[in-house]
Structures are given as structure tokens and as C-alpha cells.
Amino acid sequence: MKTDLNTIQNLILKAAENARRETADEPEPEKPKKSKWPIACTVGPGLEGAIACESKVGYVNGTKGWLVYRGYDIFDLCARSTFEEVSYLLLHGKMPNMAELTIFKEKLFNYTRINKVVRQLMGFPIEQMSVMGALRLGANLMRREYSDLDMASARPASFEAISSDEDSIAMETTPHGSNHATFEFKSRSNRKAAKSKRGFDKLSGLEDSYHLIAGISCIAAATSRLHNDKLPLEPQPDLSHAANLIYMITGKKPSPVEERVMDIALILHADHGMNASTFATMVVASTLADIYFSVGAGIAALSGPLHGGANEDVIRNLREIGSAKNVKPWVKKKLDQKKKVSGFGHRVYKAYDPRARILGPLAGLLLKEKPELNPLFEVAQELEKTVMDMFGKEKKIFPNVDFYSGLIYSSLGFDEELFTPMFAASRVSGWTARVLEYMEKNRIFRPRGLYTGEFNQMYVPIDQRK
Ligand code: CMC
């Protein structure tokens, strides 16, 4: 049967049905109620169980295997929505109408043409940088480009100072009174307002969020092309965000099926509760550092192999295993070495991760047309079966979102180094939506540590130490 968009939709609806059936006996969550702080909760290491804030952005239920964005079920969104619509929903708290969506898409498209930032990026040794490294740097360059926070010109420079007690004639040396100078005159008419955009206001926060959503996709694609000795590509106005992402990476306009699969991958990575990168982003934002620095922290946190970096590990493991018959000894060796199997397990899910429920069958569908990747898919299926047989029932370890995503990206023609950046290109919607929400009632994050060290140590000068 030829794969078409209906096949994809049916596959998602079927996955939704399976999810509902398998977790039907698990209790329904209570209706959200108004909370009264301080909230009592039991906290484990790694802040397990800690409630850090209230949010209406998204909800994860680990026992039911639910993922919900602003009240909408992830299966429904993947079956019917688009990344643009979902990003709008996360940021604005409601589905856009046609006019709002059109404007949002136009902005996203225009902001994806960040050739200035890409040009600046090319001044750095990005050929020696991972794409995640380039994204981190790119977030800083976007900060410079789209906010006035890094701009020396946003502050009056001493040579622009016209001191009240000095002659108003430009001087070669700094005027004696410059420390007390009054900055009444702007010497450059195009200088940005000296008033800094420190802190967050909703309107500029939204604009910055659009820049970041567009920019991360664009920078990831451009960096990957440069790594392959190709020049970056401008997005095409007739393409969706997902299609442009594929186009800007591969140079080929995707088929409708490829575009839809990319769109779905973007939708289902967009938000996921207080995961490590979202929390990192919010912690930085809570200090009133700006949203570009905050997202930079999110990118850094996402890069780790326990988080978004796992999708790159998975594909390396599948290659290393090589064939289905090697799976069992490979897993045994891993566990004997007390190592975890990448792409499995989750802090919250004690049911099958709904994102993997969608990505698994989608990978199977795409790979049908890529025979060269079929052996990897077979290894993945055998690995899933083996790990679930070993742990599934007892420890409730299932494949997570990172298990099948790499296979999908491979079948779209992406290099391994792009897998985690693709996660970032999507999760940036959730990062920014949650930051903007949190900033409405910001309180700096500041948990405690449990001190287990010494007291009353006597200082011994270095030459008397043993
Ligand atoms: N392979 C083998 N055993 C596992 C795995 C795994 N992937 N995950 C959890 N376990 C075991 C773990 O050894 C522990 O066993 P025991 O109770 O006997 O000590 C038990 O399950 C609980 O695990 P944990 O490490 O306490 O769980 P955690 O909530 O601290 O960590 C996790 C969650 C995702 C970091 C972890 O499952 C893991 O390291 N997985 C592999 C990396 C991975 O796939 N990360 C992607 C996560 S999902 C998407 C994302 O956030 O990017």
C-alpha cells in the first residue's frame, strides 16, 4: 500500500486507541484546582516529585501515558494540526484563527531568513563545532541582533557624552567630566534606544520567541550544510516550517509524506512538562536574564545524553549492534557494565511514552521506502522487545521519544549530528511559552541543598599542610 497522508493519520489514531485501551484501568487525574502555596510534596534526588510552579502550558500523566498541550491531546494534535499552529497555541494559550495563523506563519518565515546571524556565525570556527554548539552560539548572536542587550551602542559611549561642564566639541581624549556627563544628545540617529529591554514584557517576549523558534531551525540547517561543504539555503515562501526545515537541510523539497512526518516530529517534541532543559531555561529566566540567554541554557541542557542527546546515542547503538541476533548479548553486556540503554526509561512515564507510540510506527512507515535503513529498524524492534521483556513489567521501562526519532531523521536524510538540534528546533516553543507564562508571576528559582559536609575545619597555612 502506498503511504499517503491518510495512512499517517490513521496510524496516529490507531496509536491513540491502543494508548487509551492499555491504560484504561489507570485512574483519571483529578480536575486541576486552585493551589495554595506553599504546596506540600515529597522530593527525591534530582528534584523528583518537586512542584516548582503552576502552568497551563502542558501536562504529562505518566501512568495514563498522556501528553497534553493547553488541554489538547498530543494524538489529536499530531493527527490534525501543524507545528505552526501548535507553537502558536503554546505561546498564546489558544488556537489561532485563520488571520492570526497567517500572520504568525509570515513572521516565522521572515524570521527564518536570518542571514545576518548565519553570516556572523560563519566568522566562527563552526566547522569544528557540533550543531548544538552552533545553536548555543547562535542564540547569543540572535540576542545581539534582536535585542539591545549586547550592544555597546545601546549605551551611550563615553565619546558620545556631552558633559555639562565641558565644551560641546568632540575631543580626542575623554572629557574630564564624562563620569558625570549628561547624555542629552544622540550623536547617531539610528542608535537603538538607550533604555534596555531588561526583564520581560509580553509583547517583546513573544517577538523574541518567534525569532528563537525560527532562528534555531535556520541555524541548525545552515550549520549542517556548512559541515557538508555546502552553502546555507534561504527558506522558500511556498513551504511550511517543517518542509522548509527539510529543504534548508537537504536542499530538496520534501514529499507531502516527508513533510507531514517532520511536522509531526516537531509537534510532539514541542513541550514536555518541567523536563531538564525547560527547567534550565526557566531558572535562567527567573533571574531576569533575557530570553535568549535562557534558551541558550535550555540548548545546553538538552544536549546531554540523559536528555535530548539520547537520540544520537540510540542510532550509534543500533549501528553497533548491527543485527537483530546481536541484541540480547549487547543488552546483557550493557547492563553488566551498569550502563543504561539509551532511548528507554523516563522519570515520569510509567506507561508507554505516547510520543514513541507515534514515532515507532511512523519510522516503520518511512523506512519501507528506504531499504538501506531497514536492518536498523529491525534491530530497533528487537531491542525494544528485549528491553521490555527484561524490565517492562517490573520497572516499567518503555521506549521514550528519543528511541525512534533518529530513525525518522535518518530516513529524511539528516546526519546524526542533527538529531538533537531537531529536538531543540521544536522544544524551543515550549521553552519560550513556559518562560513567558512564568514571568507573569516570576519568583527566582532557588532550591536548597542538603549539606552533608564538615563544620569547624581549622585553616592550616599551605606550608604546614601534610
Ligand atoms: N536502561 C536500563 N535501566 C534503566 C533505564 C535504561 N534506559 N532507565 C532506567 N533504568 C532503571 C534504572 O537503572 C533504575 O533501576 P534501579 O531502580 O534498579 O536502580 C530504574 O530504572 C529507575 O531509573 P532512574 O535512573 O532512577 O530514573 P531517572 O528518572 O533518574 O532517569 C532517565 C530517567 C531518562 C534519565 C533514565 O531512564 C535514562 O538514563 N534513560 C536513558 C537515556 C535516555 O533515553 N534519555 C532520554 C529521556 S526521554 C526524552 C528526553 O528527556 O530527552
Short mmCIF file of N, CA, C and O in Angstrom, two decimals, residues 88-178:
data_model
loop_
_atom_site.label_atom_id
_atom_site.label_comp_id
_atom_site.label_asym_id
_atom_site.label_seq_id
_atom_site.Cartn_x
_atom_site.Cartn_y
_atom_site.Cartn_z
N TYR A 88 1.89 28.37 18.10
CA TYR A 88 1.01 29.50 18.42
C TYR A 88 0.20 29.17 19.67
O TYR A 88 0.07 29.97 20.60
N LEU A 89 -0.35 27.95 19.68
CA LEU A 89 -1.17 27.50 20.81
C LEU A 89 -0.37 27.57 22.11
O LEU A 89 -0.85 28.08 23.13
N LEU A 90 0.86 27.05 22.07
CA LEU A 90 1.67 27.03 23.30
C LEU A 90 1.97 28.45 23.77
O LEU A 90 1.85 28.77 24.94
N LEU A 91 2.33 29.31 22.82
CA LEU A 91 2.74 30.66 23.20
C LEU A 91 1.56 31.55 23.60
O LEU A 91 1.67 32.36 24.51
N HIS A 92 0.45 31.40 22.87
CA HIS A 92 -0.67 32.34 23.09
C HIS A 92 -1.78 31.75 23.94
O HIS A 92 -2.71 32.47 24.32
N GLY A 93 -1.74 30.45 24.19
CA GLY A 93 -2.76 29.86 25.06
C GLY A 93 -4.06 29.55 24.36
O GLY A 93 -5.02 29.14 25.00
N LYS A 94 -4.13 29.75 23.07
CA LYS A 94 -5.35 29.41 22.33
C LYS A 94 -4.99 29.07 20.89
O LYS A 94 -3.94 29.48 20.39
N MET A 95 -5.87 28.33 20.24
CA MET A 95 -5.67 28.03 18.81
C MET A 95 -5.84 29.32 18.01
O MET A 95 -6.75 30.11 18.29
N PRO A 96 -4.99 29.53 17.00
CA PRO A 96 -5.14 30.76 16.20
C PRO A 96 -6.33 30.67 15.26
O PRO A 96 -6.68 29.58 14.82
N ASN A 97 -6.94 31.82 14.94
CA ASN A 97 -7.88 31.81 13.82
C ASN A 97 -7.07 31.98 12.54
O ASN A 97 -5.85 32.13 12.58
N MET A 98 -7.75 31.95 11.41
CA MET A 98 -7.04 31.94 10.13
C MET A 98 -6.10 33.15 9.99
O MET A 98 -4.95 33.02 9.59
N ALA A 99 -6.63 34.34 10.36
CA ALA A 99 -5.83 35.57 10.19
C ALA A 99 -4.62 35.52 11.12
O ALA A 99 -3.49 35.86 10.71
N GLU A 100 -4.82 35.08 12.34
CA GLU A 100 -3.70 35.03 13.30
C GLU A 100 -2.64 34.03 12.84
O GLU A 100 -1.44 34.29 12.93
N LEU A 101 -3.10 32.90 12.31
CA LEU A 101 -2.16 31.89 11.85
C LEU A 101 -1.36 32.39 10.65
O LEU A 101 -0.15 32.18 10.55
N THR A 102 -2.05 33.11 9.76
CA THR A 102 -1.36 33.63 8.57
C THR A 102 -0.25 34.60 8.99
O THR A 102 0.88 34.52 8.50
N ILE A 103 -0.58 35.49 9.92
CA ILE A 103 0.42 36.47 10.36
C ILE A 103 1.59 35.75 11.05
O ILE A 103 2.76 36.03 10.80
N PHE A 104 1.24 34.78 11.90
CA PHE A 104 2.28 34.03 12.63
C PHE A 104 3.22 33.32 11.65
O PHE A 104 4.44 33.37 11.77
N LYS A 105 2.60 32.67 10.64
CA LYS A 105 3.42 31.93 9.67
C LYS A 105 4.34 32.88 8.90
O LYS A 105 5.50 32.57 8.64
N GLU A 106 3.78 34.05 8.54
CA GLU A 106 4.60 35.03 7.80
C GLU A 106 5.79 35.46 8.65
O GLU A 106 6.91 35.56 8.17
N LYS A 107 5.51 35.73 9.92
CA LYS A 107 6.60 36.17 10.82
C LYS A 107 7.65 35.07 10.91
O LYS A 107 8.84 35.33 10.78
N LEU A 108 7.18 33.85 11.14
CA LEU A 108 8.10 32.73 11.30
C LEU A 108 8.96 32.59 10.04
O LEU A 108 10.17 32.39 10.11
N PHE A 109 8.32 32.72 8.89
CA PHE A 109 9.05 32.60 7.64
C PHE A 109 10.09 33.72 7.53
O PHE A 109 11.26 33.47 7.23
N ASN A 110 9.64 34.95 7.77
CA ASN A 110 10.57 36.07 7.64
C ASN A 110 11.73 35.96 8.62
O ASN A 110 12.87 36.26 8.30
N TYR A 111 11.42 35.50 9.83
CA TYR A 111 12.47 35.39 10.84
C TYR A 111 13.39 34.20 10.57
O TYR A 111 14.47 34.09 11.16
N THR A 112 12.93 33.27 9.73
CA THR A 112 13.80 32.13 9.39
C THR A 112 14.90 32.59 8.43
O THR A 112 15.92 31.94 8.27
N ARG A 113 14.67 33.74 7.80
CA ARG A 113 15.71 34.23 6.88
C ARG A 113 16.70 35.08 7.67
O ARG A 113 16.84 36.27 7.43
N ILE A 114 17.36 34.44 8.63
CA ILE A 114 18.24 35.24 9.49
C ILE A 114 19.65 35.23 8.93
O ILE A 114 20.61 34.89 9.61
N ASN A 115 19.74 35.62 7.65
CA ASN A 115 21.06 35.51 7.02
C ASN A 115 22.16 36.30 7.73
O ASN A 115 23.29 35.90 7.72
N LYS A 116 21.76 37.39 8.40
CA LYS A 116 22.77 38.18 9.11
C LYS A 116 23.43 37.34 10.20
O LYS A 116 24.64 37.32 10.34
N VAL A 117 22.59 36.64 10.97
CA VAL A 117 23.13 35.84 12.08
C VAL A 117 23.95 34.68 11.52
O VAL A 117 25.03 34.37 12.02
N VAL A 118 23.47 34.09 10.42
CA VAL A 118 24.22 32.98 9.82
C VAL A 118 25.58 33.49 9.33
O VAL A 118 26.61 32.85 9.51
N ARG A 119 25.57 34.69 8.73
CA ARG A 119 26.85 35.26 8.26
C ARG A 119 27.81 35.48 9.43
O ARG A 119 28.99 35.17 9.35
N GLN A 120 27.26 36.00 10.53
CA GLN A 120 28.12 36.22 11.70
C GLN A 120 28.66 34.89 12.21
O GLN A 120 29.83 34.77 12.58
N LEU A 121 27.79 33.89 12.19
CA LEU A 121 28.17 32.56 12.67
C LEU A 121 29.34 32.01 11.86
O LEU A 121 30.21 31.31 12.38
N MET A 122 29.35 32.34 10.57
CA MET A 122 30.39 31.81 9.70
C MET A 122 31.76 32.42 10.02
O MET A 122 32.78 31.94 9.55
N GLY A 123 31.75 33.47 10.83
CA GLY A 123 33.02 34.05 11.27
C GLY A 123 33.65 33.24 12.41
O GLY A 123 34.76 33.52 12.82
N PHE A 124 32.91 32.29 12.91
CA PHE A 124 33.43 31.43 13.99
C PHE A 124 33.81 30.06 13.40
O PHE A 124 33.31 29.70 12.33
N PRO A 125 34.63 29.32 14.09
CA PRO A 125 35.03 28.01 13.51
C PRO A 125 33.91 26.98 13.65
O PRO A 125 34.06 25.97 14.34
N ILE A 126 32.76 27.23 12.99
CA ILE A 126 31.65 26.31 13.22
C ILE A 126 31.86 24.96 12.56
O ILE A 126 31.18 24.00 12.90
N GLU A 127 32.83 24.90 11.65
CA GLU A 127 33.12 23.58 11.08
C GLU A 127 33.70 22.65 12.15
O GLU A 127 33.66 21.45 12.03
N GLN A 128 34.22 23.26 13.22
CA GLN A 128 34.77 22.43 14.30
C GLN A 128 33.79 22.34 15.48
O GLN A 128 34.14 21.87 16.56
N MET A 129 32.60 22.85 15.28
CA MET A 129 31.63 22.88 16.39
C MET A 129 30.51 21.91 16.11
O MET A 129 30.10 21.76 14.96
N SER A 130 29.97 21.31 17.16
CA SER A 130 28.77 20.49 16.97
C SER A 130 27.63 21.43 16.61
O SER A 130 27.70 22.65 16.87
N VAL A 131 26.58 20.88 16.03
CA VAL A 131 25.45 21.76 15.69
C VAL A 131 24.85 22.33 16.97
O VAL A 131 24.42 23.48 17.01
N MET A 132 24.82 21.54 18.05
CA MET A 132 24.30 22.06 19.31
C MET A 132 25.17 23.23 19.79
O MET A 132 24.66 24.22 20.33
N GLY A 133 26.49 23.11 19.61
CA GLY A 133 27.40 24.20 19.96
C GLY A 133 27.08 25.44 19.15
O GLY A 133 27.05 26.57 19.67
N ALA A 134 26.82 25.23 17.87
CA ALA A 134 26.50 26.37 16.99
C ALA A 134 25.16 27.00 17.41
O ALA A 134 25.01 28.22 17.35
N LEU A 135 24.23 26.18 17.85
CA LEU A 135 22.93 26.72 18.29
C LEU A 135 23.10 27.59 19.53
O LEU A 135 22.47 28.64 19.67
N ARG A 136 23.95 27.12 20.42
CA ARG A 136 24.20 27.87 21.66
C ARG A 136 24.78 29.24 21.31
O ARG A 136 24.34 30.26 21.84
N LEU A 137 25.75 29.21 20.42
CA LEU A 137 26.37 30.46 19.97
C LEU A 137 25.34 31.30 19.20
O LEU A 137 25.26 32.52 19.37
N GLY A 138 24.56 30.62 18.38
CA GLY A 138 23.55 31.31 17.57
C GLY A 138 22.54 32.04 18.44
O GLY A 138 22.11 33.14 18.10
N ALA A 139 22.18 31.44 19.59
CA ALA A 139 21.23 32.10 20.49
C ALA A 139 21.84 33.41 20.99
O ALA A 139 21.15 34.43 21.10
N ASN A 140 23.14 33.41 21.24
CA ASN A 140 23.82 34.64 21.66
C ASN A 140 23.84 35.68 20.55
O ASN A 140 23.66 36.87 20.78
N LEU A 141 24.09 35.19 19.33
CA LEU A 141 24.14 36.14 18.21
C LEU A 141 22.75 36.72 17.94
O LEU A 141 22.63 37.90 17.59
N MET A 142 21.73 35.89 18.11
CA MET A 142 20.37 36.42 17.94
C MET A 142 20.07 37.47 19.01
O MET A 142 19.42 38.47 18.75
N ARG A 143 20.58 37.21 20.19
CA ARG A 143 20.40 38.18 21.28
C ARG A 143 20.97 39.53 20.87
O ARG A 143 20.38 40.59 21.08
N ARG A 144 22.16 39.47 20.29
CA ARG A 144 22.84 40.69 19.86
C ARG A 144 22.05 41.37 18.75
O ARG A 144 21.94 42.58 18.69
N GLU A 145 21.52 40.54 17.86
CA GLU A 145 20.86 41.07 16.68
C GLU A 145 19.47 41.62 16.99
O GLU A 145 19.05 42.63 16.45
N TYR A 146 18.73 40.91 17.83
CA TYR A 146 17.31 41.24 18.00
C TYR A 146 16.98 41.91 19.33
O TYR A 146 15.84 42.29 19.56
N SER A 147 17.93 42.00 20.22
CA SER A 147 17.66 42.77 21.43
C SER A 147 18.81 43.77 21.53
O SER A 147 19.80 43.65 20.85
N ASP A 148 18.65 44.75 22.40
CA ASP A 148 19.73 45.74 22.50
C ASP A 148 20.69 45.39 23.65
O ASP A 148 21.58 46.14 23.95
N LEU A 149 20.50 44.20 24.22
CA LEU A 149 21.22 43.92 25.47
C LEU A 149 22.74 43.81 25.32
O LEU A 149 23.47 44.11 26.24
N ASP A 150 23.17 43.34 24.15
CA ASP A 150 24.61 43.17 23.98
C ASP A 150 25.27 44.36 23.31
O ASP A 150 26.45 44.36 23.06
N MET A 151 24.47 45.33 22.95
CA MET A 151 25.00 46.37 22.07
C MET A 151 25.65 47.49 22.86
O MET A 151 24.97 48.19 23.60
N ALA A 152 26.92 47.64 22.61
CA ALA A 152 27.60 48.75 23.25
C ALA A 152 26.93 50.05 22.80
O ALA A 152 26.81 51.01 23.54
N SER A 153 26.43 50.04 21.54
CA SER A 153 25.84 51.27 21.01
C SER A 153 24.51 51.61 21.67
O SER A 153 24.00 52.70 21.53
N ALA A 154 23.95 50.62 22.37
CA ALA A 154 22.69 50.90 23.06
C ALA A 154 22.94 51.74 24.31
O ALA A 154 22.04 52.39 24.80
N ARG A 155 24.16 51.66 24.77
CA ARG A 155 24.50 52.53 25.91
C ARG A 155 25.27 53.72 25.35
O ARG A 155 26.07 53.56 24.43
N PRO A 156 25.07 54.84 25.88
CA PRO A 156 25.85 55.97 25.40
C PRO A 156 27.33 55.71 25.68
O PRO A 156 27.69 55.34 26.80
N ALA A 157 28.15 55.80 24.65
CA ALA A 157 29.58 55.59 24.86
C ALA A 157 30.20 56.87 25.39
O ALA A 157 29.65 57.96 25.18
N SER A 158 31.35 56.73 26.02
CA SER A 158 31.91 57.92 26.66
C SER A 158 32.21 59.01 25.63
O SER A 158 32.05 60.19 25.90
N PHE A 159 32.58 58.58 24.39
CA PHE A 159 32.91 59.62 23.40
C PHE A 159 31.66 60.34 22.90
O PHE A 159 31.74 61.36 22.24
N GLU A 160 30.50 59.77 23.21
CA GLU A 160 29.28 60.46 22.81
C GLU A 160 28.78 61.40 23.90
O GLU A 160 27.80 62.10 23.74
N ALA A 161 29.45 61.34 25.00
CA ALA A 161 28.99 62.12 26.14
C ALA A 161 29.24 63.60 25.91
O ALA A 161 30.28 64.01 25.40
N ILE A 162 28.29 64.37 26.25
CA ILE A 162 28.49 65.81 26.20
C ILE A 162 28.32 66.30 27.62
O ILE A 162 27.22 66.31 28.16
N SER A 163 29.41 66.56 28.20
CA SER A 163 29.36 66.90 29.60
C SER A 163 28.86 68.31 29.79
O SER A 163 29.15 69.21 29.01
N SER A 164 28.11 68.48 30.83
CA SER A 164 27.58 69.81 31.10
C SER A 164 28.69 70.78 31.46
O SER A 164 28.54 71.98 31.31
N ASP A 165 29.82 70.24 31.93
CA ASP A 165 30.88 71.17 32.30
C ASP A 165 32.04 71.14 31.31
O ASP A 165 33.13 71.54 31.60
N GLU A 166 31.78 70.57 30.15
CA GLU A 166 32.82 70.58 29.11
C GLU A 166 32.29 71.31 27.89
O GLU A 166 31.09 71.43 27.69
N ASP A 167 33.19 71.69 27.07
CA ASP A 167 32.83 72.28 25.81
C ASP A 167 32.15 71.22 24.95
O ASP A 167 32.54 70.07 24.99
N SER A 168 31.16 71.55 24.16
CA SER A 168 30.45 70.53 23.36
C SER A 168 31.18 70.19 22.08
O SER A 168 30.57 69.89 21.07
N ILE A 169 32.46 70.25 22.09
CA ILE A 169 33.22 69.94 20.90
C ILE A 169 33.88 68.58 21.09
O ILE A 169 34.41 68.29 22.16
N ALA A 170 33.76 67.74 20.05
CA ALA A 170 34.37 66.41 20.16
C ALA A 170 35.83 66.53 20.52
O ALA A 170 36.54 67.37 19.99
N MET A 171 36.30 65.71 21.44
CA MET A 171 37.68 65.82 21.89
C MET A 171 38.40 64.52 21.62
O MET A 171 37.78 63.45 21.57
N GLU A 172 39.66 64.56 21.46
CA GLU A 172 40.43 63.35 21.22
C GLU A 172 40.52 62.52 22.48
O GLU A 172 40.54 61.29 22.44
N THR A 173 40.64 63.16 23.59
CA THR A 173 40.69 62.43 24.85
C THR A 173 39.31 62.50 25.50
O THR A 173 38.53 63.40 25.20
N THR A 174 39.04 61.54 26.37
CA THR A 174 37.75 61.53 27.04
C THR A 174 37.60 62.80 27.88
O THR A 174 38.52 63.14 28.62
N PRO A 175 36.48 63.44 27.73
CA PRO A 175 36.33 64.69 28.51
C PRO A 175 36.44 64.42 30.00
O PRO A 175 35.99 63.38 30.48
N HIS A 176 37.03 65.33 30.66
CA HIS A 176 37.30 65.20 32.08
C HIS A 176 36.02 64.91 32.88
O HIS A 176 36.00 64.10 33.79
N GLY A 177 34.93 65.50 32.45
CA GLY A 177 33.70 65.35 33.24
C GLY A 177 32.82 64.20 32.79
O GLY A 177 31.65 64.14 33.17
N SER A 178 33.35 63.28 32.00
CA SER A 178 32.49 62.28 31.38
C SER A 178 31.76 61.38 32.38
O SER A 178 30.68 60.92 32.12
#
